[in-house]
Tab-separated table of C-alpha atoms in Angstrom:
chain	number	residue	atom	x	y	z
A	482	MET	CA	85.585	66.211	99.429
A	483	PRO	CA	87.155	69.600	99.922
A	484	GLU	CA	87.246	70.507	103.729
A	485	ILE	CA	85.401	73.936	102.882
A	486	LEU	CA	82.514	71.908	101.932
A	487	LEU	CA	82.306	70.133	105.397
A	488	HIS	CA	82.520	73.717	106.859
A	489	TYR	CA	79.594	74.625	104.683
A	490	ILE	CA	77.587	71.515	105.674
A	491	TRP	CA	78.133	72.348	109.241
A	492	GLN	CA	77.466	75.984	109.103
A	493	LYS	CA	74.291	75.760	107.027
A	494	HIS	CA	72.790	72.864	109.050
A	495	ILE	CA	72.656	70.562	106.156
A	496	TRP	CA	73.105	67.774	108.648
A	497	SER	CA	69.745	68.648	109.913
A	498	GLY	CA	67.403	65.474	109.936
A	499	PHE	CA	70.328	63.083	110.489
A	500	ALA	CA	71.111	61.615	113.906
A	501	GLN	CA	74.529	62.617	115.047
A	502	ARG	CA	76.684	60.614	117.618
A	503	THR	CA	80.248	60.657	118.957
A	504	THR	CA	82.477	57.793	117.696
A	505	ASP	CA	81.913	56.128	121.043
A	506	GLY	CA	78.031	56.167	120.601
A	507	GLN	CA	76.798	59.085	122.531
A	508	VAL	CA	73.949	61.179	121.206
A	509	ILE	CA	74.792	64.839	120.033
A	510	GLU	CA	72.448	67.654	119.967
A	511	ILE	CA	73.792	70.722	118.140
A	512	ILE	CA	72.223	73.835	119.646
A	513	SER	CA	74.450	76.305	118.030
A	514	THR	CA	77.197	75.663	115.421
A	515	GLY	CA	79.062	78.704	116.513
A	516	GLN	CA	80.549	81.568	114.522
A	517	TYR	CA	83.109	80.902	111.650
A	518	ASN	CA	86.451	81.885	112.471
A	519	THR	CA	88.384	83.252	109.515
A	520	HIS	CA	91.596	83.751	111.626
A	521	ALA	CA	94.060	81.285	113.246
A	522	GLY	CA	92.519	78.840	115.732
A	523	PRO	CA	89.581	76.481	115.644
A	524	ASP	CA	87.107	76.701	112.787
A	525	PHE	CA	83.957	77.717	114.687
A	526	CYS	CA	84.041	79.648	118.018
A	527	ASN	CA	81.371	79.898	120.687
A	528	ALA	CA	79.376	76.822	119.894
A	529	HIS	CA	76.866	75.076	122.084
A	530	ILE	CA	76.148	71.343	121.839
A	531	ARG	CA	74.812	68.622	124.161
A	532	ILE	CA	76.469	65.206	124.446
A	533	GLY	CA	74.328	62.958	126.333
A	534	GLU	CA	72.955	64.888	129.248
A	535	GLN	CA	76.042	67.249	129.351
A	536	ASP	CA	76.142	70.758	127.858
A	537	TRP	CA	79.323	71.955	126.209
A	538	PHE	CA	80.192	75.432	125.184
A	539	GLY	CA	83.470	76.306	123.191
A	540	ASN	CA	84.920	75.666	119.750
A	541	ILE	CA	84.478	73.233	116.940
A	542	GLU	CA	87.458	72.022	114.679
A	543	ILE	CA	86.618	70.454	111.302
A	544	HIS	CA	88.798	67.980	109.298
A	545	ILE	CA	88.128	65.423	106.439
A	546	HIS	CA	90.204	62.825	108.376
A	547	ALA	CA	90.624	62.803	112.182
A	548	SER	CA	94.363	62.238	111.764
A	549	ASP	CA	94.731	65.746	110.268
A	550	TRP	CA	94.525	66.960	113.823
A	551	TYR	CA	98.009	65.548	114.185
A	552	LYS	CA	99.302	66.791	110.816
A	553	HIS	CA	98.315	70.083	111.783
A	554	HIS	CA	100.002	69.871	115.188
A	555	HIS	CA	96.770	70.847	117.129
A	556	HIS	CA	97.658	68.253	119.863
A	557	THR	CA	100.655	70.569	120.812
A	558	ASN	CA	98.853	73.980	120.467
A	559	PRO	CA	97.012	75.257	123.590
A	560	ALA	CA	94.694	77.357	121.213
A	561	TYR	CA	92.970	74.241	120.450
A	562	ASP	CA	92.432	73.052	124.181
A	563	SER	CA	88.908	74.688	124.157
A	564	THR	CA	87.757	72.432	121.392
A	565	ILE	CA	84.631	70.646	122.633
A	566	LEU	CA	84.000	68.642	119.412
A	567	HIS	CA	86.182	67.435	116.470
A	568	VAL	CA	83.832	67.119	113.437
A	569	VAL	CA	85.275	64.958	110.748
A	570	ALA	CA	84.190	62.745	107.573
A	571	HIS	CA	86.377	59.977	108.568
A	572	ALA	CA	87.273	59.213	112.387
A	573	ASP	CA	90.613	57.303	111.585
A	574	LYS	CA	92.097	58.215	114.858
A	575	ASP	CA	91.280	59.400	118.355
A	576	VAL	CA	92.615	62.939	119.266
A	577	ILE	CA	93.888	64.752	122.328
A	578	ASN	CA	94.534	68.230	123.104
A	579	SER	CA	97.894	69.804	124.621
A	580	ARG	CA	96.908	68.609	128.053
A	581	GLY	CA	96.521	65.021	126.914
A	582	GLU	CA	92.717	65.071	127.220
A	583	ARG	CA	90.780	63.189	124.832
A	584	ILE	CA	88.482	65.341	122.522
A	585	PRO	CA	84.943	64.007	121.494
A	586	GLN	CA	84.523	63.208	117.829
A	587	CYS	CA	81.768	63.113	115.494
A	588	GLU	CA	81.575	61.589	111.955
A	589	LEU	CA	79.136	63.965	110.568
A	590	GLN	CA	76.063	62.644	109.019
A	591	TYR	CA	74.710	64.424	106.017
A	592	PRO	CA	73.110	63.750	102.512
A	593	HIS	CA	75.871	61.880	100.373
A	594	ASP	CA	74.247	62.238	96.979
A	595	LYS	CA	76.990	63.194	94.564
A	596	ASP	CA	74.954	65.460	92.457
A	597	TYR	CA	73.655	67.228	95.601
A	598	LEU	CA	77.156	67.644	96.994
A	599	GLY	CA	78.413	68.951	93.598
A	600	MET	CA	75.599	71.586	93.650
A	601	LEU	CA	76.548	72.495	97.170
A	602	PHE	CA	80.220	72.893	96.412
A	603	SER	CA	79.136	75.168	93.464
A	604	HIS	CA	77.142	77.184	95.731
A	605	VAL	CA	79.710	77.523	98.494
A	606	SER	CA	82.377	78.650	95.942
A	607	LEU	CA	80.144	81.176	94.114
A	608	GLU	CA	77.761	82.529	96.681
A	609	ASP	CA	79.758	85.908	97.126
A	610	ILE	CA	79.270	86.742	93.347
A	611	PRO	CA	75.621	87.964	93.017
A	612	CYS	CA	75.381	87.404	89.299
A	613	SER	CA	77.108	84.058	89.280
A	614	LYS	CA	73.990	82.434	87.773
A	615	GLN	CA	73.894	84.759	84.883
A	616	LEU	CA	77.761	84.398	84.158
A	617	LEU	CA	77.338	80.651	84.235
A	618	GLU	CA	74.792	80.929	81.435
A	619	THR	CA	76.528	83.837	79.582
A	620	PRO	CA	80.203	84.160	80.406
A	621	THR	CA	80.658	86.895	77.788
A	622	LEU	CA	78.755	89.369	80.137
A	623	LEU	CA	82.237	90.113	81.505
A	624	THR	CA	83.753	91.854	78.521
A	625	GLN	CA	87.419	92.475	77.774
A	626	GLY	CA	86.712	96.217	77.822
A	627	TRP	CA	85.396	96.025	81.399
A	628	LYS	CA	88.300	93.882	82.534
A	629	HIS	CA	90.742	96.462	81.130
A	630	THR	CA	89.012	99.329	82.921
A	631	LEU	CA	89.027	97.400	86.116
A	632	LEU	CA	92.822	96.733	85.821
A	633	GLU	CA	93.312	100.463	85.303
A	634	LYS	CA	91.088	101.265	88.253
A	635	ARG	CA	93.174	98.784	90.384
A	636	LEU	CA	96.521	100.346	89.415
A	637	GLU	CA	95.165	103.814	90.111
A	638	CYS	CA	93.953	102.683	93.556
A	639	LYS	CA	97.487	101.377	94.322
A	640	ARG	CA	99.088	104.606	92.954
A	641	GLN	CA	96.887	106.622	95.250
A	642	ALA	CA	97.969	104.377	98.325
A	643	ILE	CA	101.554	104.910	97.282
A	644	GLN	CA	101.008	108.612	97.386
A	645	GLN	CA	99.528	108.601	100.957
A	646	LEU	CA	102.605	106.599	102.071
A	647	LEU	CA	104.959	109.079	100.441
A	648	HIS	CA	103.199	111.811	102.507
A	649	ILE	CA	103.980	109.671	105.766
A	650	THR	CA	107.671	109.044	104.610
A	651	GLN	CA	108.285	112.686	103.690
A	652	GLN	CA	108.406	112.030	100.008
A	653	SER	CA	110.950	109.183	100.419
A	654	TRP	CA	110.268	106.771	97.630
A	655	ALA	CA	112.843	104.276	98.936
A	656	HIS	CA	111.193	104.187	102.431
A	657	ALA	CA	107.766	103.991	101.096
A	658	PHE	CA	108.793	101.012	98.846
A	659	TYR	CA	110.453	99.452	101.806
A	660	ILE	CA	107.187	99.609	103.770
A	661	THR	CA	105.066	98.283	100.937
A	662	LEU	CA	107.552	95.492	100.140
A	663	ALA	CA	107.442	94.465	103.755
A	664	HIS	CA	103.574	94.316	103.775
A	665	ASN	CA	103.653	92.142	100.703
A	666	PHE	CA	106.287	89.803	102.237
A	667	GLY	CA	103.394	88.984	104.544
A	668	PHE	CA	101.651	87.432	101.560
A	669	HIS	CA	98.199	88.279	102.728
A	670	THR	CA	98.223	86.295	105.939
A	671	ASN	CA	100.759	88.433	107.825
A	672	GLY	CA	100.680	91.596	105.682
A	673	LEU	CA	99.615	93.839	108.651
A	674	PRO	CA	102.256	92.705	111.236
A	675	PHE	CA	105.007	92.830	108.421
A	676	GLU	CA	103.960	96.411	107.587
A	677	MET	CA	103.938	97.323	111.270
A	678	LEU	CA	107.390	95.868	111.553
A	679	ALA	CA	108.600	98.141	108.914
A	680	ILE	CA	106.972	101.117	110.283
A	681	GLN	CA	108.415	100.461	113.704
A	682	THR	CA	111.954	99.813	111.982
A	683	PRO	CA	113.103	102.731	110.173
A	684	LEU	CA	114.996	101.953	106.970
A	685	SER	CA	117.970	104.358	107.963
A	686	CYS	CA	118.582	101.945	110.979
A	687	LEU	CA	118.981	98.758	108.678
A	688	GLN	CA	121.074	100.827	106.064
A	689	LYS	CA	123.617	101.729	108.752
A	690	HIS	CA	124.297	98.076	109.203
A	691	ARG	CA	123.554	96.870	105.605
A	692	ASN	CA	127.103	95.207	105.485
A	693	SER	CA	126.100	92.708	108.232
A	694	LEU	CA	123.392	90.100	107.541
A	695	PHE	CA	123.625	89.053	111.209
A	696	GLN	CA	122.787	92.560	112.388
A	697	ILE	CA	119.842	93.227	109.959
A	698	THR	CA	118.467	89.871	110.805
A	699	ALA	CA	118.801	90.489	114.480
A	700	ILE	CA	117.034	93.866	114.161
A	701	LEU	CA	113.991	92.446	112.123
A	702	LEU	CA	113.610	89.519	114.119
A	703	GLY	CA	113.862	91.356	117.436
A	704	GLN	CA	111.394	94.172	116.238
A	705	SER	CA	108.953	91.333	115.128
A	706	GLY	CA	108.395	90.291	118.801
A	707	LEU	CA	109.292	86.744	117.843
A	708	LEU	CA	112.940	86.541	119.014
A	709	THR	CA	113.551	84.722	122.043
A	710	LYS	CA	116.782	84.476	124.175
A	711	ASP	CA	116.540	80.711	124.619
A	712	GLN	CA	116.311	79.979	120.825
A	713	GLU	CA	118.733	82.515	119.508
A	714	PRO	CA	120.896	83.799	122.105
A	715	GLY	CA	123.340	85.408	119.701
A	716	LEU	CA	120.830	87.270	117.798
A	717	TRP	CA	118.930	88.278	121.089
A	718	GLU	CA	122.150	89.804	122.549
A	719	GLU	CA	122.783	91.833	119.289
A	720	TYR	CA	119.287	92.974	119.105
A	721	ALA	CA	119.380	94.089	122.756
A	722	PHE	CA	122.386	96.383	122.002
A	723	LEU	CA	120.961	97.748	118.606
A	724	GLN	CA	117.588	98.150	120.261
A	725	LYS	CA	119.149	100.489	122.849
A	726	LYS	CA	121.364	102.143	120.230
A	727	PHE	CA	118.410	103.274	117.962
A	728	SER	CA	115.753	103.378	120.706
A	729	LEU	CA	113.584	100.740	118.864
A	730	GLN	CA	110.216	99.407	120.086
A	731	PRO	CA	109.209	95.959	118.835
A	732	ILE	CA	105.663	95.124	117.817
A	733	ASP	CA	103.720	92.614	119.627
A	734	GLY	CA	104.590	88.991	118.637
A	735	CYS	CA	100.914	87.913	119.023
A	736	MET	CA	99.991	89.751	115.948
A	737	TRP	CA	101.687	87.205	113.719
A	738	LYS	CA	99.478	84.303	112.395
A	739	LYS	CA	101.145	80.900	112.115
A	740	ALA	CA	98.153	78.367	112.039
A	741	ARG	CA	97.433	76.374	108.799
A	742	MET	CA	100.683	77.484	107.206
A	743	ARG	CA	103.257	75.686	105.412
A	744	PRO	CA	106.780	75.773	106.985
A	745	GLN	CA	108.187	77.913	104.170
A	746	GLY	CA	105.371	80.546	104.821
A	747	ALA	CA	106.204	80.816	108.634
A	748	PRO	CA	106.755	84.553	109.673
A	749	GLU	CA	110.239	83.757	110.894
A	750	VAL	CA	111.228	82.432	107.600
A	751	ARG	CA	109.734	85.338	105.774
A	752	ILE	CA	111.498	87.778	108.142
A	753	ARG	CA	114.851	86.011	107.284
A	754	GLN	CA	114.276	86.182	103.631
A	755	PHE	CA	113.367	89.889	103.732
A	756	ALA	CA	116.528	90.514	105.919
A	757	HIS	CA	118.601	88.734	103.299
A	758	LEU	CA	117.091	90.615	100.336
A	759	LEU	CA	117.846	94.008	102.058
A	760	TYR	CA	121.369	92.823	102.746
A	761	GLN	CA	122.202	91.775	99.279
A	762	SER	CA	120.788	94.870	97.609
A	763	GLU	CA	122.135	98.310	98.519
A	764	HIS	CA	119.939	100.115	96.025
A	765	LEU	CA	117.061	97.829	95.523
A	766	PHE	CA	114.297	100.507	94.886
A	767	ALA	CA	116.446	102.299	92.304
A	768	ASN	CA	117.628	99.140	90.553
A	769	LEU	CA	113.974	97.802	90.312
A	770	MET	CA	112.808	101.163	88.954
A	771	GLU	CA	115.450	101.139	86.211
A	772	ALA	CA	115.125	97.437	85.308
A	773	GLN	CA	114.028	96.840	81.528
A	774	THR	CA	112.444	93.408	81.741
A	775	ILE	CA	110.531	91.073	84.007
A	776	ASP	CA	113.501	88.678	84.097
A	777	GLU	CA	115.688	91.458	85.353
A	778	MET	CA	113.217	92.335	88.164
A	779	VAL	CA	112.942	88.645	89.036
A	780	ASP	CA	116.827	88.411	89.425
A	781	LEU	CA	116.856	91.500	91.669
A	782	LEU	CA	114.342	89.976	94.093
A	783	SER	CA	115.953	86.465	93.860
A	784	LEU	CA	117.989	85.613	97.036
A	785	LYS	CA	121.705	84.906	96.193
A	786	PHE	CA	123.876	82.896	98.592
A	787	GLY	CA	127.576	83.613	98.462
A	788	ASN	CA	130.404	83.211	100.932
A	789	ASP	CA	129.558	80.680	103.693
A	790	GLU	CA	131.243	82.946	106.305
A	791	VAL	CA	128.081	85.172	106.132
A	792	TYR	CA	126.119	82.269	107.518
A	793	ALA	CA	128.458	81.470	110.415
A	794	ARG	CA	126.297	83.405	113.031
A	795	VAL	CA	122.941	83.425	111.095
A	796	GLU	CA	120.822	80.884	109.603
A	797	ARG	CA	120.789	80.652	105.822
A	798	PRO	CA	117.200	81.483	104.796
A	799	LEU	CA	115.203	79.390	102.361
A	800	PRO	CA	115.075	80.711	98.865
A	801	LEU	CA	112.323	82.733	97.427
A	802	GLY	CA	110.272	80.655	94.932
A	803	ARG	CA	109.308	82.019	91.389
A	804	LYS	CA	105.691	82.320	92.445
A	805	SER	CA	106.406	84.474	95.472
A	806	ILE	CA	108.635	86.740	93.580
A	807	GLU	CA	105.945	87.286	90.936
A	808	ILE	CA	103.469	88.135	93.594
A	809	LEU	CA	105.965	90.774	94.781
A	810	LEU	CA	106.272	92.088	91.316
A	811	ILE	CA	102.489	92.198	90.905
A	812	ASN	CA	101.742	93.844	94.197
A	813	THR	CA	104.850	96.059	94.911
A	814	VAL	CA	107.225	96.620	91.965
A	815	ILE	CA	104.745	97.253	89.122
A	816	PRO	CA	102.465	99.677	91.144
A	817	TYR	CA	105.586	101.545	92.174
A	818	ARG	CA	106.790	101.540	88.494
A	819	TYR	CA	103.319	102.922	87.418
A	820	ALA	CA	103.407	105.505	90.139
A	821	TYR	CA	107.183	106.474	89.670
A	822	THR	CA	107.642	106.672	86.028
A	823	HIS	CA	107.683	109.800	83.903
A	824	SER	CA	106.918	108.103	80.663
A	825	GLN	CA	104.131	109.113	78.379
A	826	SER	CA	102.160	105.896	78.899
A	827	PRO	CA	102.931	104.381	82.304
A	828	ILE	CA	99.499	102.679	82.344
A	829	ASN	CA	100.268	100.789	79.234
A	830	THR	CA	103.628	99.761	80.367
A	831	ALA	CA	102.289	98.401	83.584
A	832	ILE	CA	99.559	96.427	81.907
A	833	HIS	CA	102.148	95.051	79.539
A	834	TRP	CA	104.195	93.773	82.385
A	835	LEU	CA	101.148	92.303	84.067
A	836	GLU	CA	100.244	90.571	80.859
A	837	ASN	CA	103.570	88.796	80.853
A	838	ILE	CA	103.387	87.395	84.364
A	839	LYS	CA	101.759	84.159	85.059
A	840	LYS	CA	98.250	84.186	86.524
A	841	GLU	CA	97.659	84.122	90.295
A	842	ASP	CA	96.049	81.311	91.978
A	843	ASN	CA	93.849	82.045	94.885
A	844	THR	CA	90.247	81.418	95.945
A	845	ILE	CA	88.917	84.470	94.268
A	846	ILE	CA	90.389	83.511	90.814
A	847	ARG	CA	89.235	79.911	91.281
A	848	GLN	CA	85.656	81.225	91.676
A	849	TRP	CA	85.877	83.243	88.487
A	850	ALA	CA	87.379	80.195	86.774
A	851	MET	CA	84.354	78.171	87.784
A	852	LEU	CA	82.153	80.810	86.020
A	853	GLY	CA	83.722	80.195	82.777
A	854	GLN	CA	86.023	83.248	82.753
A	855	MET	CA	89.300	82.909	80.882
A	856	VAL	CA	92.239	83.762	83.053
A	857	LYS	CA	95.581	83.931	81.308
A	858	SER	CA	97.838	86.395	83.026
A	859	ALA	CA	98.376	88.598	86.070
A	860	ALA	CA	96.506	91.307	84.206
A	861	ASP	CA	93.287	89.166	84.155
A	862	THR	CA	93.700	88.158	87.838
A	863	GLN	CA	94.201	91.651	89.060
A	864	ALA	CA	91.136	92.938	87.133
A	865	LEU	CA	89.006	89.965	88.530
A	866	ILE	CA	90.167	90.547	92.161
A	867	HIS	CA	89.339	94.324	91.871
A	868	LEU	CA	85.969	93.383	90.530
A	869	TYR	CA	85.357	90.939	93.337
A	870	GLN	CA	86.583	93.167	96.146
A	871	ASN	CA	84.974	96.475	94.989
A	872	TYR	CA	81.875	95.452	93.155
A	873	CYS	CA	80.768	91.828	94.149
A	874	GLN	CA	81.416	91.926	97.831
A	875	PRO	CA	79.846	95.289	98.631
A	876	HIS	CA	77.060	94.439	96.173
A	877	GLN	CA	77.872	97.612	94.000
A	878	CYS	CA	75.947	95.946	91.114
A	879	PHE	CA	74.498	99.239	89.736
A	880	ASN	CA	78.074	100.420	89.223
A	881	CYS	CA	79.208	97.270	87.541
A	882	GLN	CA	78.883	96.779	83.711
A	883	ILE	CA	77.784	93.179	84.305
A	884	GLY	CA	75.125	94.172	86.885
A	885	GLN	CA	73.877	96.766	84.536
A	886	GLN	CA	73.478	94.320	81.601
A	887	VAL	CA	71.605	91.847	84.097
A	888	PHE	CA	69.200	94.599	85.180
A	889	GLN	CA	68.584	95.689	81.674
A	890	TYR	CA	67.830	92.065	80.655
A	891	GLN	CA	65.367	91.630	83.500
A	892	GLN	CA	63.632	94.923	82.617
A	893	LEU	CA	63.235	93.603	78.935
A	894	LYS	CA	61.617	90.445	80.288
A	895	LEU	CA	58.936	92.454	82.171
A	896	PHE	CA	57.734	94.202	79.018
């Protein structure tokens, strides 16, 4: 069972009618399930439950297996100390918080019919797409022509965002690109703090020390608010000197999200990778704008590790995977090529490149795949993401070709 389904069962009260007890046999009354938390921390906030005769107010954490509590290191994270109930499908282990206090657990009771659960999973995955029922019956309602238009609209939206950033950076393409690249190095989860890091750290400061990976890393880690004197004394001292030299102001380190993240996605890891990319590429923007093939662009964004002496005072970063590089191409390089180029048909060139990059894999695309949509490349995924974000979520059905077809069909049925 996917964990998201257990979240849905809890949130939608599908457990209603089943007696709920803690693993040590106490009766649980669920008065309020709380508000679903889409950020770091427990899954549901401000819940109200009654265990025996005692009322509890706080947060709810949900896992398939109780032992996942330890796999995700919640027992060492004070952010989970306010958890009043650990809701699980299988209570295979007792759990404690960072203060060593035992947390009550509940093996949630709910209907276990496989067909019913399958229907629920379909609903939880597709409920944000208003015409999901019609698309399941007739996938061809989403035409290739509409997808092509959606892709053009997405590229145009990105071009407009780039123009706004150029205005802020006084028409410096390299500086605007640096900020956008930083944002996308956050890979959605930490896009905002990464962008703030770049805005607070002028590219000119980094360029003055571009021959030193140690100094570039010190500046970026220091500016992130994540650098500590105890863990990185050398980098800390170097940053203190450079901060004073350039009158730098770091961002608040609390902005970064670290929960539910694989080690290679940790913000410190991404910052070190970003520093290494800037260090190895003196003219990154210009080179990417002149590259003729996808493979050339991938090579320019791949981290290259040379002389070991470079890493005498700074940790060697993890390499960037191909999927991560392709995400940077999709969201940064290709939109800038579209906005920057002076060719006769920049839109066709951008679409051609996207058609030659593998499809993205995220929750939005998986929803469309469940509706029978063919997803072959990044061109398809970018079109479908634009459709979801700009038409499905805000319920702009009258402005969508699919919605118009559905409404026309419903009108015909009335007459």
